[in-house]
JSON list of C-alpha atoms in Angstrom, two decimals:
[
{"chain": "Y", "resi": 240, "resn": "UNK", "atom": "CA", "xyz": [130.74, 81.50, 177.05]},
{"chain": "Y", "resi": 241, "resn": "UNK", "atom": "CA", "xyz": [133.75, 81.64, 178.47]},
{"chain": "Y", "resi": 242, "resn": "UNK", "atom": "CA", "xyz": [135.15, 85.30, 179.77]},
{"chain": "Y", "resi": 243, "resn": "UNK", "atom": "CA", "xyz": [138.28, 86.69, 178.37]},
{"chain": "Y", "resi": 244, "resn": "UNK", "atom": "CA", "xyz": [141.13, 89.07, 179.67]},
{"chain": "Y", "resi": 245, "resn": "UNK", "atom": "CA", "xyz": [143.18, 91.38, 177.69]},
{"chain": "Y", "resi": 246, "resn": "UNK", "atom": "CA", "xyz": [145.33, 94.23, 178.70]},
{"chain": "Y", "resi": 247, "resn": "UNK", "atom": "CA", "xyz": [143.75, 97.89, 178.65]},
{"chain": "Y", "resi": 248, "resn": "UNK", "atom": "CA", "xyz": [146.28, 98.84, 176.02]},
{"chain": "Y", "resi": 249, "resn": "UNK", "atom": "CA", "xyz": [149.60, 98.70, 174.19]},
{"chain": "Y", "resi": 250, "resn": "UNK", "atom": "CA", "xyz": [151.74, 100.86, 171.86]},
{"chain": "Y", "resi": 251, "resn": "UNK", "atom": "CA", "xyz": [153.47, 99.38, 168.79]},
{"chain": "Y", "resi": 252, "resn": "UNK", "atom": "CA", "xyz": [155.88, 101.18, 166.09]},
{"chain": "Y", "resi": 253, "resn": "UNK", "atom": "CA", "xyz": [154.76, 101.16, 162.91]},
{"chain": "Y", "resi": 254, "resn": "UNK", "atom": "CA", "xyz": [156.22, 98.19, 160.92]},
{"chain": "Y", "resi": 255, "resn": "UNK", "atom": "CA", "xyz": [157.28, 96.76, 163.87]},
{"chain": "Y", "resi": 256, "resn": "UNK", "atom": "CA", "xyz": [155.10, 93.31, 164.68]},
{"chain": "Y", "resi": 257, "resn": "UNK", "atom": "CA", "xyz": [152.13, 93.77, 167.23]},
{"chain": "Y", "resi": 258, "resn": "UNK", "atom": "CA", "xyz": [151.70, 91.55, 170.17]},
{"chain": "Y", "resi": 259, "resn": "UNK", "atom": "CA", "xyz": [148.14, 91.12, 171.69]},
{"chain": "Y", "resi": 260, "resn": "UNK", "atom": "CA", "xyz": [147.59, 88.77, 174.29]},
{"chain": "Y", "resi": 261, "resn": "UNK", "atom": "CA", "xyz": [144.24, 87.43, 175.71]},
{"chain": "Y", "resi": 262, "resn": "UNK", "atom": "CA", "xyz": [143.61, 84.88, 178.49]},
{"chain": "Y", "resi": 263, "resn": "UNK", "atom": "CA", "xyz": [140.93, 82.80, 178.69]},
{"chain": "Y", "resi": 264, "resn": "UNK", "atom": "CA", "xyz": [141.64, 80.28, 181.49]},
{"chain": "Y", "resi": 265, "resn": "UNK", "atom": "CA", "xyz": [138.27, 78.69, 181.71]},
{"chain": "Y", "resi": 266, "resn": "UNK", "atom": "CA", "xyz": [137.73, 78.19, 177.88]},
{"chain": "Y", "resi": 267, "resn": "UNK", "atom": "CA", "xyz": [135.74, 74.94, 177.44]},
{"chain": "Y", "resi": 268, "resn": "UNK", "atom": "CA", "xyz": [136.68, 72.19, 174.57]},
{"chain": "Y", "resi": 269, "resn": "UNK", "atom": "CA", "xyz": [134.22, 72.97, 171.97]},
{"chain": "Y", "resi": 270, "resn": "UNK", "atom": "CA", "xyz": [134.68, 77.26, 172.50]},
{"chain": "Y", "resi": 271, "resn": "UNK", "atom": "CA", "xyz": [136.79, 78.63, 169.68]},
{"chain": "Y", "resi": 272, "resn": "UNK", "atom": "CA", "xyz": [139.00, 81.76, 170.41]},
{"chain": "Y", "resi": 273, "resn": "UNK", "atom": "CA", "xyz": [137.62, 85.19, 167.78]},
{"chain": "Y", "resi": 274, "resn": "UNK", "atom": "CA", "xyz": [139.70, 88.44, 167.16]},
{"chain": "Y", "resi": 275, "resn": "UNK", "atom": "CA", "xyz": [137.65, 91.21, 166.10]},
{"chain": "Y", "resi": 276, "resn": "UNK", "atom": "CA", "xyz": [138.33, 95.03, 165.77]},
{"chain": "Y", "resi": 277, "resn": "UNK", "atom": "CA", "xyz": [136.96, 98.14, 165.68]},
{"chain": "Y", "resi": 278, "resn": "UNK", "atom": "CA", "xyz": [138.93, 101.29, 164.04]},
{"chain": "Y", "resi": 279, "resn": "UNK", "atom": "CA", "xyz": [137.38, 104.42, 165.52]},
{"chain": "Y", "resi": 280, "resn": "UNK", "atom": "CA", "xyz": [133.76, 103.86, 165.92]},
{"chain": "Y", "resi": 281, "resn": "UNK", "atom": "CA", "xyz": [133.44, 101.99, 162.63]},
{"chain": "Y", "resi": 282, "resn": "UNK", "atom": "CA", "xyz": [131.25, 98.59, 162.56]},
{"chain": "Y", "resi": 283, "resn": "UNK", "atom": "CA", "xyz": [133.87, 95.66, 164.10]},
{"chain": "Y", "resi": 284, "resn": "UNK", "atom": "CA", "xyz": [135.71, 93.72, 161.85]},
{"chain": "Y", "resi": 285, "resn": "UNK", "atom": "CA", "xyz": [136.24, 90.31, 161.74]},
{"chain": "Y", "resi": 286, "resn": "UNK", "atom": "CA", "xyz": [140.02, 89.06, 162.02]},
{"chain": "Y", "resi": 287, "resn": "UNK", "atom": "CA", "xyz": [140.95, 85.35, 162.67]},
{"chain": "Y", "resi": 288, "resn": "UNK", "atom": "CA", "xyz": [139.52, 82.98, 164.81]},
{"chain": "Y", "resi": 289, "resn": "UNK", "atom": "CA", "xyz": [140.81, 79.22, 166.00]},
{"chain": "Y", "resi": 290, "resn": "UNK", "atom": "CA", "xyz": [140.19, 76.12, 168.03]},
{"chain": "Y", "resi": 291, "resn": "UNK", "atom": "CA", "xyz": [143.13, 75.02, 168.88]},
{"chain": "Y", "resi": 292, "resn": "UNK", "atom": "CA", "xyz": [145.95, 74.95, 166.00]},
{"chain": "Y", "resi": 293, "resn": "UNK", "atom": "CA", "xyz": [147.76, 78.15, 165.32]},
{"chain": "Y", "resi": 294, "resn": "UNK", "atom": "CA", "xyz": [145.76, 79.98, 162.16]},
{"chain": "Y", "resi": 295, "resn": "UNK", "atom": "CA", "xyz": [147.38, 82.82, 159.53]},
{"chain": "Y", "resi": 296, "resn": "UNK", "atom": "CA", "xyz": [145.26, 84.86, 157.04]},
{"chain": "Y", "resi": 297, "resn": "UNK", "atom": "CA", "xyz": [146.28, 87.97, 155.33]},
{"chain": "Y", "resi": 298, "resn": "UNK", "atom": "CA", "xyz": [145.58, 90.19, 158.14]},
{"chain": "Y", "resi": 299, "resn": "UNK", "atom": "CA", "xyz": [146.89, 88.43, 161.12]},
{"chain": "Y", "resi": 300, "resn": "UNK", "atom": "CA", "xyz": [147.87, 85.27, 162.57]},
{"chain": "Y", "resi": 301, "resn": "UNK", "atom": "CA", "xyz": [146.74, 83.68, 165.88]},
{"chain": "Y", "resi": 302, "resn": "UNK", "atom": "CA", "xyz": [148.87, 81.35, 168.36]},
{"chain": "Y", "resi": 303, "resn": "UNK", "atom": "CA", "xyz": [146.43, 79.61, 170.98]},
{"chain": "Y", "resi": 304, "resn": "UNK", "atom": "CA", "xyz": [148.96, 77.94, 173.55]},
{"chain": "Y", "resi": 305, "resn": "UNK", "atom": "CA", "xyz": [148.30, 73.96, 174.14]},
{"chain": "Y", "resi": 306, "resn": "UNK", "atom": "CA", "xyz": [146.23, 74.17, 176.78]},
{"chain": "Y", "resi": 307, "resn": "UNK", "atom": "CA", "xyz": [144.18, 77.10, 174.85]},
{"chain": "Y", "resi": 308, "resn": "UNK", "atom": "CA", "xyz": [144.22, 79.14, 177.94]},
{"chain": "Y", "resi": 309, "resn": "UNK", "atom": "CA", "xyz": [145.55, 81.73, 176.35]},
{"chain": "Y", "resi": 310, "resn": "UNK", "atom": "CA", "xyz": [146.30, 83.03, 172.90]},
{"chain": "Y", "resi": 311, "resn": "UNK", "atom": "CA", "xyz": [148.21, 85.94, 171.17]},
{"chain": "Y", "resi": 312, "resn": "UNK", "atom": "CA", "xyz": [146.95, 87.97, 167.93]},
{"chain": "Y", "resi": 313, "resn": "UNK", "atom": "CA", "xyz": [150.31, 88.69, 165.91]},
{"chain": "Y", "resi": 314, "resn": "UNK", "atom": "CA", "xyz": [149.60, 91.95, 162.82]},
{"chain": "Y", "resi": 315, "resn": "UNK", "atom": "CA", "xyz": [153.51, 90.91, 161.03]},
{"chain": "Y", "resi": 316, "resn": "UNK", "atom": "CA", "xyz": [153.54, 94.88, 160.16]},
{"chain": "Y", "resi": 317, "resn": "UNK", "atom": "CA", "xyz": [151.31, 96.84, 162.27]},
{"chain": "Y", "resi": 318, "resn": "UNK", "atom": "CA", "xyz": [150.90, 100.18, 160.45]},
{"chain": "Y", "resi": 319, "resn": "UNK", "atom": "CA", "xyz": [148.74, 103.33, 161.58]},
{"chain": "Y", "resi": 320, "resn": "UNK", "atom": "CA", "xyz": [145.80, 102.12, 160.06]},
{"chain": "Y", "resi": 321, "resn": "UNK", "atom": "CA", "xyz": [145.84, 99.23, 162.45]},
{"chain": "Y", "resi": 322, "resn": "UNK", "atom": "CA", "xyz": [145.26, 101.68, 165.37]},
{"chain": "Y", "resi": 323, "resn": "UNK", "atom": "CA", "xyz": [141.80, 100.38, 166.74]},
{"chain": "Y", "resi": 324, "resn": "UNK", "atom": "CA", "xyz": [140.12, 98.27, 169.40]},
{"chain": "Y", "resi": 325, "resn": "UNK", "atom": "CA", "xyz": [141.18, 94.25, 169.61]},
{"chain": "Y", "resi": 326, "resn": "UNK", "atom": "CA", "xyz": [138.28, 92.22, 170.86]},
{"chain": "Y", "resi": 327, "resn": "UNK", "atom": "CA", "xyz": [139.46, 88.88, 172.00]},
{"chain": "Y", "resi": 328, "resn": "UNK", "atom": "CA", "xyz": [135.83, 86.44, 172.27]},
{"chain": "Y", "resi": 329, "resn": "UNK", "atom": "CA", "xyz": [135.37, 83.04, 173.56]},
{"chain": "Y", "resi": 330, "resn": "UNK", "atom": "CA", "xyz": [131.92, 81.42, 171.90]},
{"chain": "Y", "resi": 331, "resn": "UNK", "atom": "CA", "xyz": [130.66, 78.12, 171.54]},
{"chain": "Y", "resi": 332, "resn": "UNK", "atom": "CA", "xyz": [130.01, 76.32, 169.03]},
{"chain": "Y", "resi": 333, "resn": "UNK", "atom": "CA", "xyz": [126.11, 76.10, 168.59]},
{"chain": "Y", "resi": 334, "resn": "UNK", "atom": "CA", "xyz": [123.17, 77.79, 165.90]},
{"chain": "Y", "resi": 335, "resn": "UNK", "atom": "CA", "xyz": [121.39, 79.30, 168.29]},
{"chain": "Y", "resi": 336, "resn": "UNK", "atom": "CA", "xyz": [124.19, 81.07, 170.47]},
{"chain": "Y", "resi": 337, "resn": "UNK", "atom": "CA", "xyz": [125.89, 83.34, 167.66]},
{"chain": "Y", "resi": 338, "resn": "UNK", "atom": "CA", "xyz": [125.57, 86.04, 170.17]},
{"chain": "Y", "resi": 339, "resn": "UNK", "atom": "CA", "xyz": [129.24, 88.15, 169.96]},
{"chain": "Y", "resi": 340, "resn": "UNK", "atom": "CA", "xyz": [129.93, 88.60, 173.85]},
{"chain": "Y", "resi": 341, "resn": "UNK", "atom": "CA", "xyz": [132.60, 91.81, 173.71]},
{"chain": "Y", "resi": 342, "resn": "UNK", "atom": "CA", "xyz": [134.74, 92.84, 176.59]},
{"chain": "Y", "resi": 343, "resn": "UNK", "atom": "CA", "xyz": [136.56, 96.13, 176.98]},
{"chain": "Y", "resi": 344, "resn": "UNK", "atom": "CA", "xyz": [139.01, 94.79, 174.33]},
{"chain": "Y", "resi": 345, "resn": "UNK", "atom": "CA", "xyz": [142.72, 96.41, 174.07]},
{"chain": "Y", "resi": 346, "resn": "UNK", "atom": "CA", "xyz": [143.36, 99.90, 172.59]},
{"chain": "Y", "resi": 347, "resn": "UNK", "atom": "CA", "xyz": [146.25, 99.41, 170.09]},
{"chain": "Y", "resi": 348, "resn": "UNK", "atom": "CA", "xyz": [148.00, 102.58, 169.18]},
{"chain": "Y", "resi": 349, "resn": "UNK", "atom": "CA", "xyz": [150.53, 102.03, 166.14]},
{"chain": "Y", "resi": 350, "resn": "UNK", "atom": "CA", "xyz": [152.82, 105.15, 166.74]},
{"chain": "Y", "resi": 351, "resn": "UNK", "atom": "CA", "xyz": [154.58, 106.34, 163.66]},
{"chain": "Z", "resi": 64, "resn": "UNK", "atom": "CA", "xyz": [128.74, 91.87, 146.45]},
{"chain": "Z", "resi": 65, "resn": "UNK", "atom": "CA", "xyz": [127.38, 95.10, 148.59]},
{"chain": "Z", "resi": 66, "resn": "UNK", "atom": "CA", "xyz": [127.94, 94.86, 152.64]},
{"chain": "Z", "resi": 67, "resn": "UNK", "atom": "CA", "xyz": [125.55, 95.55, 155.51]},
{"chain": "Z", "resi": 68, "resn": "UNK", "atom": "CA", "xyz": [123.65, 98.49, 154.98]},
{"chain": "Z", "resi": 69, "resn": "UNK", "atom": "CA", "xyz": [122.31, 100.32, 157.71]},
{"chain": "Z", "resi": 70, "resn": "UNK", "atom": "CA", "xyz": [120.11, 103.53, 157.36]},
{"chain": "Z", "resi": 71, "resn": "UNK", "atom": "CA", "xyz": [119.90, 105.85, 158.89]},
{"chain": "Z", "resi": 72, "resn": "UNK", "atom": "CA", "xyz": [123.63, 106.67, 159.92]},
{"chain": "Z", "resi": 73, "resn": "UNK", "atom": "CA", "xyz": [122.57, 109.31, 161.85]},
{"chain": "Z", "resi": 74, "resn": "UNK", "atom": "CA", "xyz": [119.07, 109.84, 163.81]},
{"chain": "Z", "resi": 75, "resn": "UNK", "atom": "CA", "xyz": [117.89, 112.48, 166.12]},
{"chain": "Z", "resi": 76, "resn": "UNK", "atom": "CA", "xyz": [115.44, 112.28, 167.59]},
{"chain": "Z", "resi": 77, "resn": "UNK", "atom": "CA", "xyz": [113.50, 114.24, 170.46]},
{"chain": "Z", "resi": 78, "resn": "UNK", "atom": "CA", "xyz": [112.67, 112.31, 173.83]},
{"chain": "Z", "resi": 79, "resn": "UNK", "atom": "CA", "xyz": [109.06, 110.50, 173.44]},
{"chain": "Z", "resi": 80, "resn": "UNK", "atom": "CA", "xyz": [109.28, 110.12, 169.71]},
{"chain": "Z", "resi": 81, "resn": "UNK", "atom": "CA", "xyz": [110.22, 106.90, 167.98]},
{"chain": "Z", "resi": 82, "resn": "UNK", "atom": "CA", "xyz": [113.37, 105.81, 166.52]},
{"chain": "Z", "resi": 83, "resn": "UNK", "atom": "CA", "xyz": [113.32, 102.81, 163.51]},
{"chain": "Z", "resi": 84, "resn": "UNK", "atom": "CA", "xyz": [116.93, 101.46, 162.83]},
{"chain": "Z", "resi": 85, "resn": "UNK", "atom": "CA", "xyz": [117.09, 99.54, 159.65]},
{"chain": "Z", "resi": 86, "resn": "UNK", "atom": "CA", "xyz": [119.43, 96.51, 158.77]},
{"chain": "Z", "resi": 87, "resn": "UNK", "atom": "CA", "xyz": [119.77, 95.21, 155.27]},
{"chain": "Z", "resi": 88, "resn": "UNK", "atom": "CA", "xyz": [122.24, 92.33, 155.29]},
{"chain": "Z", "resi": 89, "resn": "UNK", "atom": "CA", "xyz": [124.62, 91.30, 152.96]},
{"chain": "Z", "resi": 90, "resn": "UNK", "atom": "CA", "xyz": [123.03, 89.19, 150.10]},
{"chain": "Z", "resi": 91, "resn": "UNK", "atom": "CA", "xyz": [122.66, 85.57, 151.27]},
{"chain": "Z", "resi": 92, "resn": "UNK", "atom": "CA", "xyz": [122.66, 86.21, 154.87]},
{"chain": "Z", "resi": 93, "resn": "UNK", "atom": "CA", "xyz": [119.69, 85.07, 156.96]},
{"chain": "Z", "resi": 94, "resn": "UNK", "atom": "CA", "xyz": [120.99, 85.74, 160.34]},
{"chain": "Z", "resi": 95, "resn": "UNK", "atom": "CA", "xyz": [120.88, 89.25, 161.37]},
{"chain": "Z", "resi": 96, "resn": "UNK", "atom": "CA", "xyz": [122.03, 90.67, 165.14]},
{"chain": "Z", "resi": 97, "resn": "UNK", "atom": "CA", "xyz": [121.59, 94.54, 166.83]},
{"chain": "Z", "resi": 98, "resn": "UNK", "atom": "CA", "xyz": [124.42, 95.31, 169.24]},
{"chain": "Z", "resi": 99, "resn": "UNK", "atom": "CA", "xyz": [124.16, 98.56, 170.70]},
{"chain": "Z", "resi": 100, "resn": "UNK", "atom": "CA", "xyz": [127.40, 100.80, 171.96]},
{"chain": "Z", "resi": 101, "resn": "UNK", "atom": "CA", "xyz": [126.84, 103.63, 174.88]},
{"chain": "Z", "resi": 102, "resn": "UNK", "atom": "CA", "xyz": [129.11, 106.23, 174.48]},
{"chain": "Z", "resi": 103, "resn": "UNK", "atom": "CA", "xyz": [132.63, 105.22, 176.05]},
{"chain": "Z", "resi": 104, "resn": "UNK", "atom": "CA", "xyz": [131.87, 101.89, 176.81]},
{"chain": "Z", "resi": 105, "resn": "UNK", "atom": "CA", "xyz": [131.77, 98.10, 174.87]},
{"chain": "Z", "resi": 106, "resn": "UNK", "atom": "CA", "xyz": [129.35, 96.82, 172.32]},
{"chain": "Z", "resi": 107, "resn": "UNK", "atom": "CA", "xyz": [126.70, 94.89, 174.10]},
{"chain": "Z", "resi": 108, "resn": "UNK", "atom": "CA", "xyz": [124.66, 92.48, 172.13]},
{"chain": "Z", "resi": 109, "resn": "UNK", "atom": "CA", "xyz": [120.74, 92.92, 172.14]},
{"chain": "Z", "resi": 110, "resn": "UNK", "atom": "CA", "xyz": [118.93, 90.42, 169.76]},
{"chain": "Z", "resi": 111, "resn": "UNK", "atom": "CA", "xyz": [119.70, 87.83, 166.93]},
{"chain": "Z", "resi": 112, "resn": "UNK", "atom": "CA", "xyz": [117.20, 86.75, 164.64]},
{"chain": "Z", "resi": 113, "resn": "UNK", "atom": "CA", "xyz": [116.97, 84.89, 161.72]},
{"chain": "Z", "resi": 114, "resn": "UNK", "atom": "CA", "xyz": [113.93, 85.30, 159.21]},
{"chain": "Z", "resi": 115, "resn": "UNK", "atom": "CA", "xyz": [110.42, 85.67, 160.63]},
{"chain": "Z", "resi": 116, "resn": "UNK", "atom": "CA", "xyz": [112.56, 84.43, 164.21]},
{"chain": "Z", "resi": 117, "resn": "UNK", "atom": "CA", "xyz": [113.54, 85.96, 167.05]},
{"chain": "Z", "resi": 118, "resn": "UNK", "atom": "CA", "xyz": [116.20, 83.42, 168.21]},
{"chain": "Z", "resi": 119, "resn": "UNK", "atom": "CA", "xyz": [117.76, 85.33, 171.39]},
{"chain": "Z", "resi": 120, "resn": "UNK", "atom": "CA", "xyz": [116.81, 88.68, 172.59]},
{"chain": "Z", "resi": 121, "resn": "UNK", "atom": "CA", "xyz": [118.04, 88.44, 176.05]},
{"chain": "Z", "resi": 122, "resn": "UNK", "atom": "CA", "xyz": [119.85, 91.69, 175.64]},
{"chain": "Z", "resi": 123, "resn": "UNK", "atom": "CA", "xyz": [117.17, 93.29, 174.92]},
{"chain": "Z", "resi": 124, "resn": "UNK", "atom": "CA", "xyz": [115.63, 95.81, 177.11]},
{"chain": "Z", "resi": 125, "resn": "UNK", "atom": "CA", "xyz": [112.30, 94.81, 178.64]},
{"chain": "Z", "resi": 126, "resn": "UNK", "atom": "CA", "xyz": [110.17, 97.94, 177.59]},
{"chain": "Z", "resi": 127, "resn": "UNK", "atom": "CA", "xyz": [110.00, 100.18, 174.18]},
{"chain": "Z", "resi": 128, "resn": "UNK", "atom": "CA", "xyz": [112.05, 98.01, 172.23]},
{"chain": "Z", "resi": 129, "resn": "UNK", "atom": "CA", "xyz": [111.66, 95.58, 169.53]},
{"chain": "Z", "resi": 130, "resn": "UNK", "atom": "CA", "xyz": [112.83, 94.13, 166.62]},
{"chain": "Z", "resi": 131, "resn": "UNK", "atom": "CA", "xyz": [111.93, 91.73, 163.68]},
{"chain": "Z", "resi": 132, "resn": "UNK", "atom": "CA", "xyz": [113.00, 90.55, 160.33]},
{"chain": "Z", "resi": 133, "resn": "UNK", "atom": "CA", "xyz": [110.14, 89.80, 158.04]},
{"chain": "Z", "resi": 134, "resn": "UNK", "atom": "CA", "xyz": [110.42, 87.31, 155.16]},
{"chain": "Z", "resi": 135, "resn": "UNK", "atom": "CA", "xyz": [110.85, 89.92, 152.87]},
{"chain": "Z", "resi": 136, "resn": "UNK", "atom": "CA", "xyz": [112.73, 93.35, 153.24]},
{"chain": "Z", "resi": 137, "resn": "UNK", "atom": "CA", "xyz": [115.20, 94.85, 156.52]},
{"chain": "Z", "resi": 138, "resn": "UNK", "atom": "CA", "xyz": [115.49, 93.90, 159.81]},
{"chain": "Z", "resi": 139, "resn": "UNK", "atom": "CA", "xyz": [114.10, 96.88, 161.76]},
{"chain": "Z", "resi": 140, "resn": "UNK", "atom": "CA", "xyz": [115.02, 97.71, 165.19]},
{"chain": "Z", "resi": 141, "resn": "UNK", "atom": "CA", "xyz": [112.34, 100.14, 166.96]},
{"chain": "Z", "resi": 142, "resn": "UNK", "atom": "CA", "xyz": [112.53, 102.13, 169.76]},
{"chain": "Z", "resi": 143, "resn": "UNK", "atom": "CA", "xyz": [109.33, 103.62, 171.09]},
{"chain": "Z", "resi": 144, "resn": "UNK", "atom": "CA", "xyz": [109.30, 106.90, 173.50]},
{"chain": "Z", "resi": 145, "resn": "UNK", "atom": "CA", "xyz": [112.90, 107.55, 173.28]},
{"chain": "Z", "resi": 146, "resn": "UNK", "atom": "CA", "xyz": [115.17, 108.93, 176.26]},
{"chain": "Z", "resi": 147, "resn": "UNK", "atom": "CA", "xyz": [118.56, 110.30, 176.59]},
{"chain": "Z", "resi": 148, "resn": "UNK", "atom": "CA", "xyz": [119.90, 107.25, 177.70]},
{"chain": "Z", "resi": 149, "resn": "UNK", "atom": "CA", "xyz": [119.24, 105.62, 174.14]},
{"chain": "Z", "resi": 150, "resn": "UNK", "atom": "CA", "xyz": [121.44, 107.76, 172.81]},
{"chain": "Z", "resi": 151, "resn": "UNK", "atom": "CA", "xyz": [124.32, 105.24, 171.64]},
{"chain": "Z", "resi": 152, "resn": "UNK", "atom": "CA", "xyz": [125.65, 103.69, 167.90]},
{"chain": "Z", "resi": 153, "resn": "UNK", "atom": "CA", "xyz": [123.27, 101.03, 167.12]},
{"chain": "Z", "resi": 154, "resn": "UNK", "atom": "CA", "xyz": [124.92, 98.45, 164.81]},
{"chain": "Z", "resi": 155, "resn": "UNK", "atom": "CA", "xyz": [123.58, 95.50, 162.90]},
{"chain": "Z", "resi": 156, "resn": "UNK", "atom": "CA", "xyz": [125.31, 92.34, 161.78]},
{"chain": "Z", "resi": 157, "resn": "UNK", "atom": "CA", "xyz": [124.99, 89.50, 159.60]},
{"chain": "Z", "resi": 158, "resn": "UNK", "atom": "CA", "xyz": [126.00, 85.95, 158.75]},
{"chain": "Z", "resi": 159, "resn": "UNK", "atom": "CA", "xyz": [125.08, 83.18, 156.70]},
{"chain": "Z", "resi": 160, "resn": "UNK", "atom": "CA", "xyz": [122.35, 79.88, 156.92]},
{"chain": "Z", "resi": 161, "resn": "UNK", "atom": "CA", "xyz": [122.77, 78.00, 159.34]},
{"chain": "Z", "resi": 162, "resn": "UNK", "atom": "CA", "xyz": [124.11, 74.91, 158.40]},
{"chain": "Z", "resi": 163, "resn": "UNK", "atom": "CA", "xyz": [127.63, 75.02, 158.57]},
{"chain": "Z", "resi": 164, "resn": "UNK", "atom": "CA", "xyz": [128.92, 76.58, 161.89]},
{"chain": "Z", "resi": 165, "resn": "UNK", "atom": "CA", "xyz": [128.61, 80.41, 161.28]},
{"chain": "Z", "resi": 166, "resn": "UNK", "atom": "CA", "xyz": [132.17, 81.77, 161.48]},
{"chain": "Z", "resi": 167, "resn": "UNK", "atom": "CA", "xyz": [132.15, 85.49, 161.46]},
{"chain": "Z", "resi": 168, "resn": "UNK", "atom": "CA", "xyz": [129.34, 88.02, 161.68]},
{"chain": "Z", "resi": 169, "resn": "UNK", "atom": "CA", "xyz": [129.64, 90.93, 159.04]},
{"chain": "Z", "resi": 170, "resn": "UNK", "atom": "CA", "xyz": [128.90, 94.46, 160.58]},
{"chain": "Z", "resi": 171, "resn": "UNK", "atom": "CA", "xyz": [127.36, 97.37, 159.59]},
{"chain": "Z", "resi": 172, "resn": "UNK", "atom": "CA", "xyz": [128.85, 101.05, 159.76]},
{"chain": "Z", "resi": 173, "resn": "UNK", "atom": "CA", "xyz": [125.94, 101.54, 162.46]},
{"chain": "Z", "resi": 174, "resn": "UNK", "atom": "CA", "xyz": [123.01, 103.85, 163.18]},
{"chain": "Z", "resi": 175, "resn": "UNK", "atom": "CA", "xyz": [123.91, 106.99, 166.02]},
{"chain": "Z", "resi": 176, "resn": "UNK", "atom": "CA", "xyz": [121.06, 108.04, 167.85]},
{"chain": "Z", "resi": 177, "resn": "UNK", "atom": "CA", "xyz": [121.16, 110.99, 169.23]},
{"chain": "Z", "resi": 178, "resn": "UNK", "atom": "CA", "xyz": [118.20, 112.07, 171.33]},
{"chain": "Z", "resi": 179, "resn": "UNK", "atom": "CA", "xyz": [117.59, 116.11, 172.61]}
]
């Protein structure tokens, strides 16, 4: 699976949209980009995930850039209760690899 | 439609005594995985296994642990002679059949295991 890079952390004002970029330069055709999260040592949370089109749901949208090197997580309205850890994840696309591979993520603090 | 349940949410546990994490996954689900998070660091994945199958355990450690999912009941995660360095929030996920490419994995509120 291919590795992913994310900054340490960001700040964002509540209400305000929140950014979160992830690079994953050597992403291979068939690997699809995940968001996950985890608010204060809760279980993670699923988000979005995408090949290669842009994808929306009601929590966030995702923007993977043409040559899917690198994508951005948009939350339209970040509000305190988004405050948590963003795990961007590369996997492939196979039954038997459904293994989660989870970096250090990015520590999103939604300031009031 | 209940979640992952995982019991129980809190486990002491002296070192050399045994530790049994249990996993119920949501209704439907036949996949189950264990990820385990050290205090101040990531969540590292340690097994996935589907009924009666363990399909990857290469994050597993190579002594005192083990896991399985039998055909009827929760996946259990066990943890034999415990030391301080298991101490960590052990948490359990689950998707559907395979079949159709799995798309998200459903976690748990997780197991801490604290050991004296």
């Amino acid at each position: 699976d291919a590795k992913t890079t994310q900054p340490t952390s960001m700040d964002c004002a509540e209400g305000r949209a929140a950014n979160l970029p992830c690079n994953h330069s050597t992403i291979s055709g068939n690997e699809y980009v995940y968001w996950y999260r985890q608010i204060h040592s809760q279980g993670p949370q699923y988000i979005i995930h995408g090949l290669k089109n842009n994808e929306t749901n009601e929590m966030a949208s995702l923007i993977i850039t043409e040559d899917r090197k690198s994508s951005t997580l948009i939350l339209p309205h970040a509000t305190l209760r988004d405050t948590a850890v963003y795990y961007c994840i590369v996997r492939g696309r196979s039954s038997n690899t459904g293994k989660l591979i989870f970096g250090q993520g990015t520590t999103l603090q939604v300031k009031p | 439609n209940a979640g992952v349940m995982q019991n129980p949410r809190h486990l002491v546990r002296r070192r050399g005594q045994e530790a049994r994490l249990r996993c119920s996954p949501m209704k439907g689900h036949s996949h189950v995985y264990w990820y385990r998070q050290l205090p101040e660091e990531g969540l590292k994945f340690m097994v996935y296994l589907q009924k009666e199958n363990i399909i990857d355990e290469s994050g597993m450690p190579k002594e005192r642990f083990s896991a399985e999912f039998p055909k009827e009941g929760p996946s259990i995660l066990r943890i034999q002679q415990v030391v301080r360095g298991d101490s960590a929030a052990y948490f359990c996920a689950s998707s559907p059949p395979t079949g159709t490419f799995v798309d998200e994995q459903f976690f748990g509120p997780g197991t801490r295991l604290t050991v004296l």
